[in-house]
Amino acid sequence: MLRSLGQRPVTGSDEDPRVAGLRTAVSRLRRQLAALPAEFPDRAIAEDELAALAAMTVHGVPEVPRLRRSLLLVAGALGSMSALSGALSEVRRAVDLFGEPSRGRG
Protein backbone atom coordinates (compact mmCIF):
# COMPACT_ATOMS: atom_id res chain seq x y z
CA MET A 1 0.00 0.00 0.00
CA LEU A 2 1.32 3.46 -0.88
CA ARG A 3 1.36 5.98 1.89
CA SER A 4 1.89 9.22 -0.03
CA LEU A 5 3.29 10.69 -3.19
CA GLY A 6 7.04 10.39 -3.30
CA GLN A 7 7.29 7.34 -1.05
CA ARG A 8 8.24 3.96 -2.38
CA PRO A 9 5.96 0.94 -2.22
CA VAL A 10 6.33 -1.21 0.86
CA THR A 11 6.74 -4.34 -1.28
CA GLY A 12 10.52 -3.89 -1.47
CA SER A 13 10.45 -2.84 -5.10
CA ASP A 14 12.28 0.35 -5.92
CA GLU A 15 9.85 1.21 -8.73
CA ASP A 16 8.37 4.69 -8.63
CA PRO A 17 4.72 4.29 -7.51
CA ARG A 18 3.65 6.92 -10.05
CA VAL A 19 5.01 4.74 -12.86
CA ALA A 20 3.20 1.69 -11.51
CA GLY A 21 -0.03 3.68 -11.26
CA LEU A 22 0.33 4.99 -14.80
CA ARG A 23 1.01 1.49 -16.10
CA THR A 24 -2.14 0.19 -14.38
CA ALA A 25 -4.32 3.04 -15.67
CA VAL A 26 -3.02 2.71 -19.23
CA SER A 27 -3.52 -1.04 -19.17
CA ARG A 28 -7.13 -0.63 -18.02
CA LEU A 29 -7.91 1.90 -20.74
CA ARG A 30 -6.26 -0.28 -23.40
CA ARG A 31 -8.37 -3.27 -22.33
CA GLN A 32 -11.57 -1.24 -22.37
CA LEU A 33 -10.75 0.22 -25.77
CA ALA A 34 -9.99 -3.25 -27.16
CA ALA A 35 -13.34 -4.52 -25.88
CA LEU A 36 -15.24 -1.66 -27.49
CA PRO A 37 -16.82 -2.97 -30.70
CA ALA A 38 -17.38 0.47 -32.23
CA GLU A 39 -15.04 1.68 -34.92
CA PHE A 40 -14.28 5.39 -35.03
CA PRO A 41 -11.86 7.51 -37.08
CA ASP A 42 -9.27 8.17 -34.35
CA ARG A 43 -9.15 4.69 -32.83
CA ALA A 44 -5.73 3.92 -34.33
CA ILE A 45 -4.32 7.17 -32.90
CA ALA A 46 -5.62 6.28 -29.43
CA GLU A 47 -4.23 2.74 -29.66
CA ASP A 48 -0.82 3.97 -30.84
CA GLU A 49 -0.52 6.57 -28.10
CA LEU A 50 -1.66 4.15 -25.41
CA ALA A 51 1.02 1.74 -26.62
CA ALA A 52 3.55 4.59 -26.40
CA LEU A 53 2.40 5.41 -22.85
CA ALA A 54 2.70 1.76 -21.87
CA ALA A 55 6.22 1.64 -23.31
CA MET A 56 7.20 4.74 -21.33
CA THR A 57 6.41 2.93 -18.08
CA VAL A 58 8.97 0.20 -18.79
CA HIS A 59 12.14 2.28 -18.47
CA GLY A 60 11.93 4.36 -15.33
CA VAL A 61 10.28 7.75 -14.95
CA PRO A 62 8.93 9.05 -18.28
CA GLU A 63 9.49 12.57 -19.58
CA VAL A 64 6.60 14.79 -18.49
CA PRO A 65 6.23 16.69 -21.80
CA ARG A 66 6.00 13.38 -23.69
CA LEU A 67 3.44 12.04 -21.19
CA ARG A 68 1.30 15.14 -21.57
CA ARG A 69 1.51 15.05 -25.37
CA SER A 70 0.37 11.43 -25.44
CA LEU A 71 -2.42 12.15 -22.97
CA LEU A 72 -3.62 15.04 -25.14
CA LEU A 73 -3.68 12.85 -28.25
CA VAL A 74 -5.50 10.04 -26.45
CA ALA A 75 -8.03 12.45 -24.94
CA GLY A 76 -8.63 14.04 -28.34
CA ALA A 77 -9.11 10.66 -29.96
CA LEU A 78 -11.40 9.28 -27.25
CA GLY A 79 -13.03 12.46 -25.99
CA SER A 80 -16.50 11.63 -27.23
CA MET A 81 -16.45 7.99 -26.09
CA SER A 82 -18.42 8.15 -22.84
CA ALA A 83 -17.87 4.42 -22.23
CA LEU A 84 -14.16 5.14 -21.77
CA SER A 85 -14.40 8.36 -19.76
CA GLY A 86 -13.69 6.76 -16.37
CA ALA A 87 -10.59 4.93 -17.57
CA LEU A 88 -9.40 8.01 -19.47
CA SER A 89 -9.78 10.09 -16.28
CA GLU A 90 -7.64 7.53 -14.44
CA VAL A 91 -4.88 7.93 -17.01
CA ARG A 92 -5.12 11.72 -16.72
CA ARG A 93 -4.84 11.55 -12.91
CA ALA A 94 -1.85 9.21 -13.22
CA VAL A 95 -0.10 11.61 -15.61
CA ASP A 96 -0.88 14.55 -13.31
CA LEU A 97 1.09 12.86 -10.51
CA PHE A 98 4.26 13.50 -12.49
CA GLY A 99 3.76 17.26 -12.09
CA GLU A 100 4.36 20.05 -14.52
CA PRO A 101 7.15 19.83 -17.07
CA SER A 102 10.16 21.89 -16.11
CA ARG A 103 10.41 25.19 -17.95
CA GLY A 104 13.56 25.98 -19.85
CA ARG A 105 15.34 29.24 -19.22
CA GLY A 106 14.96 31.84 -21.83
PDB file of N, CA, C and O in Angstrom, residues 15-25 54 56-62 94 97-98:
ATOM      1  N   GLU A  15      10.573   0.548  -7.645  1.00  0.00           N
ATOM      2  CA  GLU A  15       9.855   1.209  -8.729  1.00  0.00           C
ATOM      3  C   GLU A  15       9.088   2.414  -8.196  1.00  0.00           C
ATOM      4  O   GLU A  15       8.499   2.376  -7.113  1.00  0.00           O
ATOM      5  N   ASP A  16       9.111   3.484  -8.965  1.00  0.00           N
ATOM      6  CA  ASP A  16       8.366   4.690  -8.629  1.00  0.00           C
ATOM      7  C   ASP A  16       6.869   4.350  -8.637  1.00  0.00           C
ATOM      8  O   ASP A  16       6.360   3.829  -9.632  1.00  0.00           O
ATOM      9  N   PRO A  17       6.148   4.629  -7.561  1.00  0.00           N
ATOM     10  CA  PRO A  17       4.723   4.288  -7.512  1.00  0.00           C
ATOM     11  C   PRO A  17       3.902   5.034  -8.558  1.00  0.00           C
ATOM     12  O   PRO A  17       2.857   4.547  -8.984  1.00  0.00           O
ATOM     13  N   ARG A  18       4.368   6.199  -8.995  1.00  0.00           N
ATOM     14  CA  ARG A  18       3.654   6.923 -10.047  1.00  0.00           C
ATOM     15  C   ARG A  18       3.705   6.147 -11.357  1.00  0.00           C
ATOM     16  O   ARG A  18       2.724   6.100 -12.102  1.00  0.00           O
ATOM     17  N   VAL A  19       4.852   5.527 -11.635  1.00  0.00           N
ATOM     18  CA  VAL A  19       5.014   4.744 -12.858  1.00  0.00           C
ATOM     19  C   VAL A  19       4.099   3.516 -12.810  1.00  0.00           C
ATOM     20  O   VAL A  19       3.424   3.192 -13.791  1.00  0.00           O
ATOM     21  N   ALA A  20       4.072   2.856 -11.666  1.00  0.00           N
ATOM     22  CA  ALA A  20       3.198   1.686 -11.512  1.00  0.00           C
ATOM     23  C   ALA A  20       1.734   2.077 -11.681  1.00  0.00           C
ATOM     24  O   ALA A  20       0.961   1.369 -12.339  1.00  0.00           O
ATOM     25  N   GLY A  21       1.339   3.207 -11.126  1.00  0.00           N
ATOM     26  CA  GLY A  21      -0.032   3.682 -11.257  1.00  0.00           C
ATOM     27  C   GLY A  21      -0.380   4.032 -12.698  1.00  0.00           C
ATOM     28  O   GLY A  21      -1.481   3.725 -13.175  1.00  0.00           O
ATOM     29  N   LEU A  22       0.549   4.662 -13.390  1.00  0.00           N
ATOM     30  CA  LEU A  22       0.331   4.991 -14.795  1.00  0.00           C
ATOM     31  C   LEU A  22       0.203   3.720 -15.620  1.00  0.00           C
ATOM     32  O   LEU A  22      -0.694   3.602 -16.464  1.00  0.00           O
ATOM     33  N   ARG A  23       1.068   2.760 -15.368  1.00  0.00           N
ATOM     34  CA  ARG A  23       1.014   1.487 -16.097  1.00  0.00           C
ATOM     35  C   ARG A  23      -0.351   0.814 -15.912  1.00  0.00           C
ATOM     36  O   ARG A  23      -0.964   0.337 -16.865  1.00  0.00           O
ATOM     37  N   THR A  24      -0.846   0.802 -14.685  1.00  0.00           N
ATOM     38  CA  THR A  24      -2.135   0.192 -14.382  1.00  0.00           C
ATOM     39  C   THR A  24      -3.276   0.921 -15.092  1.00  0.00           C
ATOM     40  O   THR A  24      -4.156   0.296 -15.696  1.00  0.00           O
ATOM     41  N   ALA A  25      -3.256   2.248 -15.041  1.00  0.00           N
ATOM     42  CA  ALA A  25      -4.316   3.044 -15.669  1.00  0.00           C
ATOM     43  C   ALA A  25      -4.312   2.878 -17.186  1.00  0.00           C
ATOM     44  O   ALA A  25      -5.369   2.729 -17.806  1.00  0.00           O
ATOM     45  N   ALA A  54       2.334   3.014 -22.523  1.00  0.00           N
ATOM     46  CA  ALA A  54       2.701   1.759 -21.867  1.00  0.00           C
ATOM     47  C   ALA A  54       4.208   1.530 -21.966  1.00  0.00           C
ATOM     48  O   ALA A  54       4.849   1.125 -20.990  1.00  0.00           O
ATOM     49  N   MET A  56       6.504   3.773 -22.187  1.00  0.00           N
ATOM     50  CA  MET A  56       7.203   4.744 -21.331  1.00  0.00           C
ATOM     51  C   MET A  56       7.304   4.264 -19.889  1.00  0.00           C
ATOM     52  O   MET A  56       8.181   4.699 -19.157  1.00  0.00           O
ATOM     53  N   THR A  57       6.407   3.387 -19.471  1.00  0.00           N
ATOM     54  CA  THR A  57       6.414   2.925 -18.083  1.00  0.00           C
ATOM     55  C   THR A  57       7.409   1.784 -17.855  1.00  0.00           C
ATOM     56  O   THR A  57       7.593   1.356 -16.728  1.00  0.00           O
ATOM     57  N   VAL A  58       8.057   1.333 -18.908  1.00  0.00           N
ATOM     58  CA  VAL A  58       8.972   0.203 -18.793  1.00  0.00           C
ATOM     59  C   VAL A  58      10.368   0.635 -18.356  1.00  0.00           C
ATOM     60  O   VAL A  58      11.066  -0.109 -17.682  1.00  0.00           O
ATOM     61  N   HIS A  59      10.758   1.847 -18.695  1.00  0.00           N
ATOM     62  CA  HIS A  59      12.139   2.282 -18.474  1.00  0.00           C
ATOM     63  C   HIS A  59      12.247   3.465 -17.520  1.00  0.00           C
ATOM     64  O   HIS A  59      12.725   4.527 -17.892  1.00  0.00           O
ATOM     65  N   GLY A  60      11.789   3.304 -16.320  1.00  0.00           N
ATOM     66  CA  GLY A  60      11.933   4.355 -15.328  1.00  0.00           C
ATOM     67  C   GLY A  60      10.884   5.436 -15.457  1.00  0.00           C
ATOM     68  O   GLY A  60       9.799   5.218 -15.985  1.00  0.00           O
ATOM     69  N   VAL A  61      11.223   6.629 -14.973  1.00  0.00           N
ATOM     70  CA  VAL A  61      10.282   7.753 -14.954  1.00  0.00           C
ATOM     71  C   VAL A  61      10.240   8.408 -16.337  1.00  0.00           C
ATOM     72  O   VAL A  61      11.265   8.852 -16.837  1.00  0.00           O
ATOM     73  N   PRO A  62       9.062   8.468 -16.938  1.00  0.00           N
ATOM     74  CA  PRO A  62       8.934   9.052 -18.283  1.00  0.00           C
ATOM     75  C   PRO A  62       9.120  10.569 -18.268  1.00  0.00           C
ATOM     76  O   PRO A  62       8.983  11.219 -17.228  1.00  0.00           O
ATOM     77  N   ALA A  94      -3.172   9.834 -13.348  1.00  0.00           N
ATOM     78  CA  ALA A  94      -1.851   9.207 -13.222  1.00  0.00           C
ATOM     79  C   ALA A  94      -0.772  10.086 -13.840  1.00  0.00           C
ATOM     80  O   ALA A  94       0.314  10.233 -13.272  1.00  0.00           O
ATOM     81  N   LEU A  97       0.205  13.120 -11.652  1.00  0.00           N
ATOM     82  CA  LEU A  97       1.086  12.856 -10.508  1.00  0.00           C
ATOM     83  C   LEU A  97       2.553  13.150 -10.829  1.00  0.00           C
ATOM     84  O   LEU A  97       3.360  13.334  -9.921  1.00  0.00           O
ATOM     85  N   PHE A  98       2.888  13.208 -12.104  1.00  0.00           N
ATOM     86  CA  PHE A  98       4.262  13.504 -12.486  1.00  0.00           C
ATOM     87  C   PHE A  98       4.564  14.993 -12.442  1.00  0.00           C
ATOM     88  O   PHE A  98       5.707  15.399 -12.590  1.00  0.00           O
TER      89      PHE A  98
END
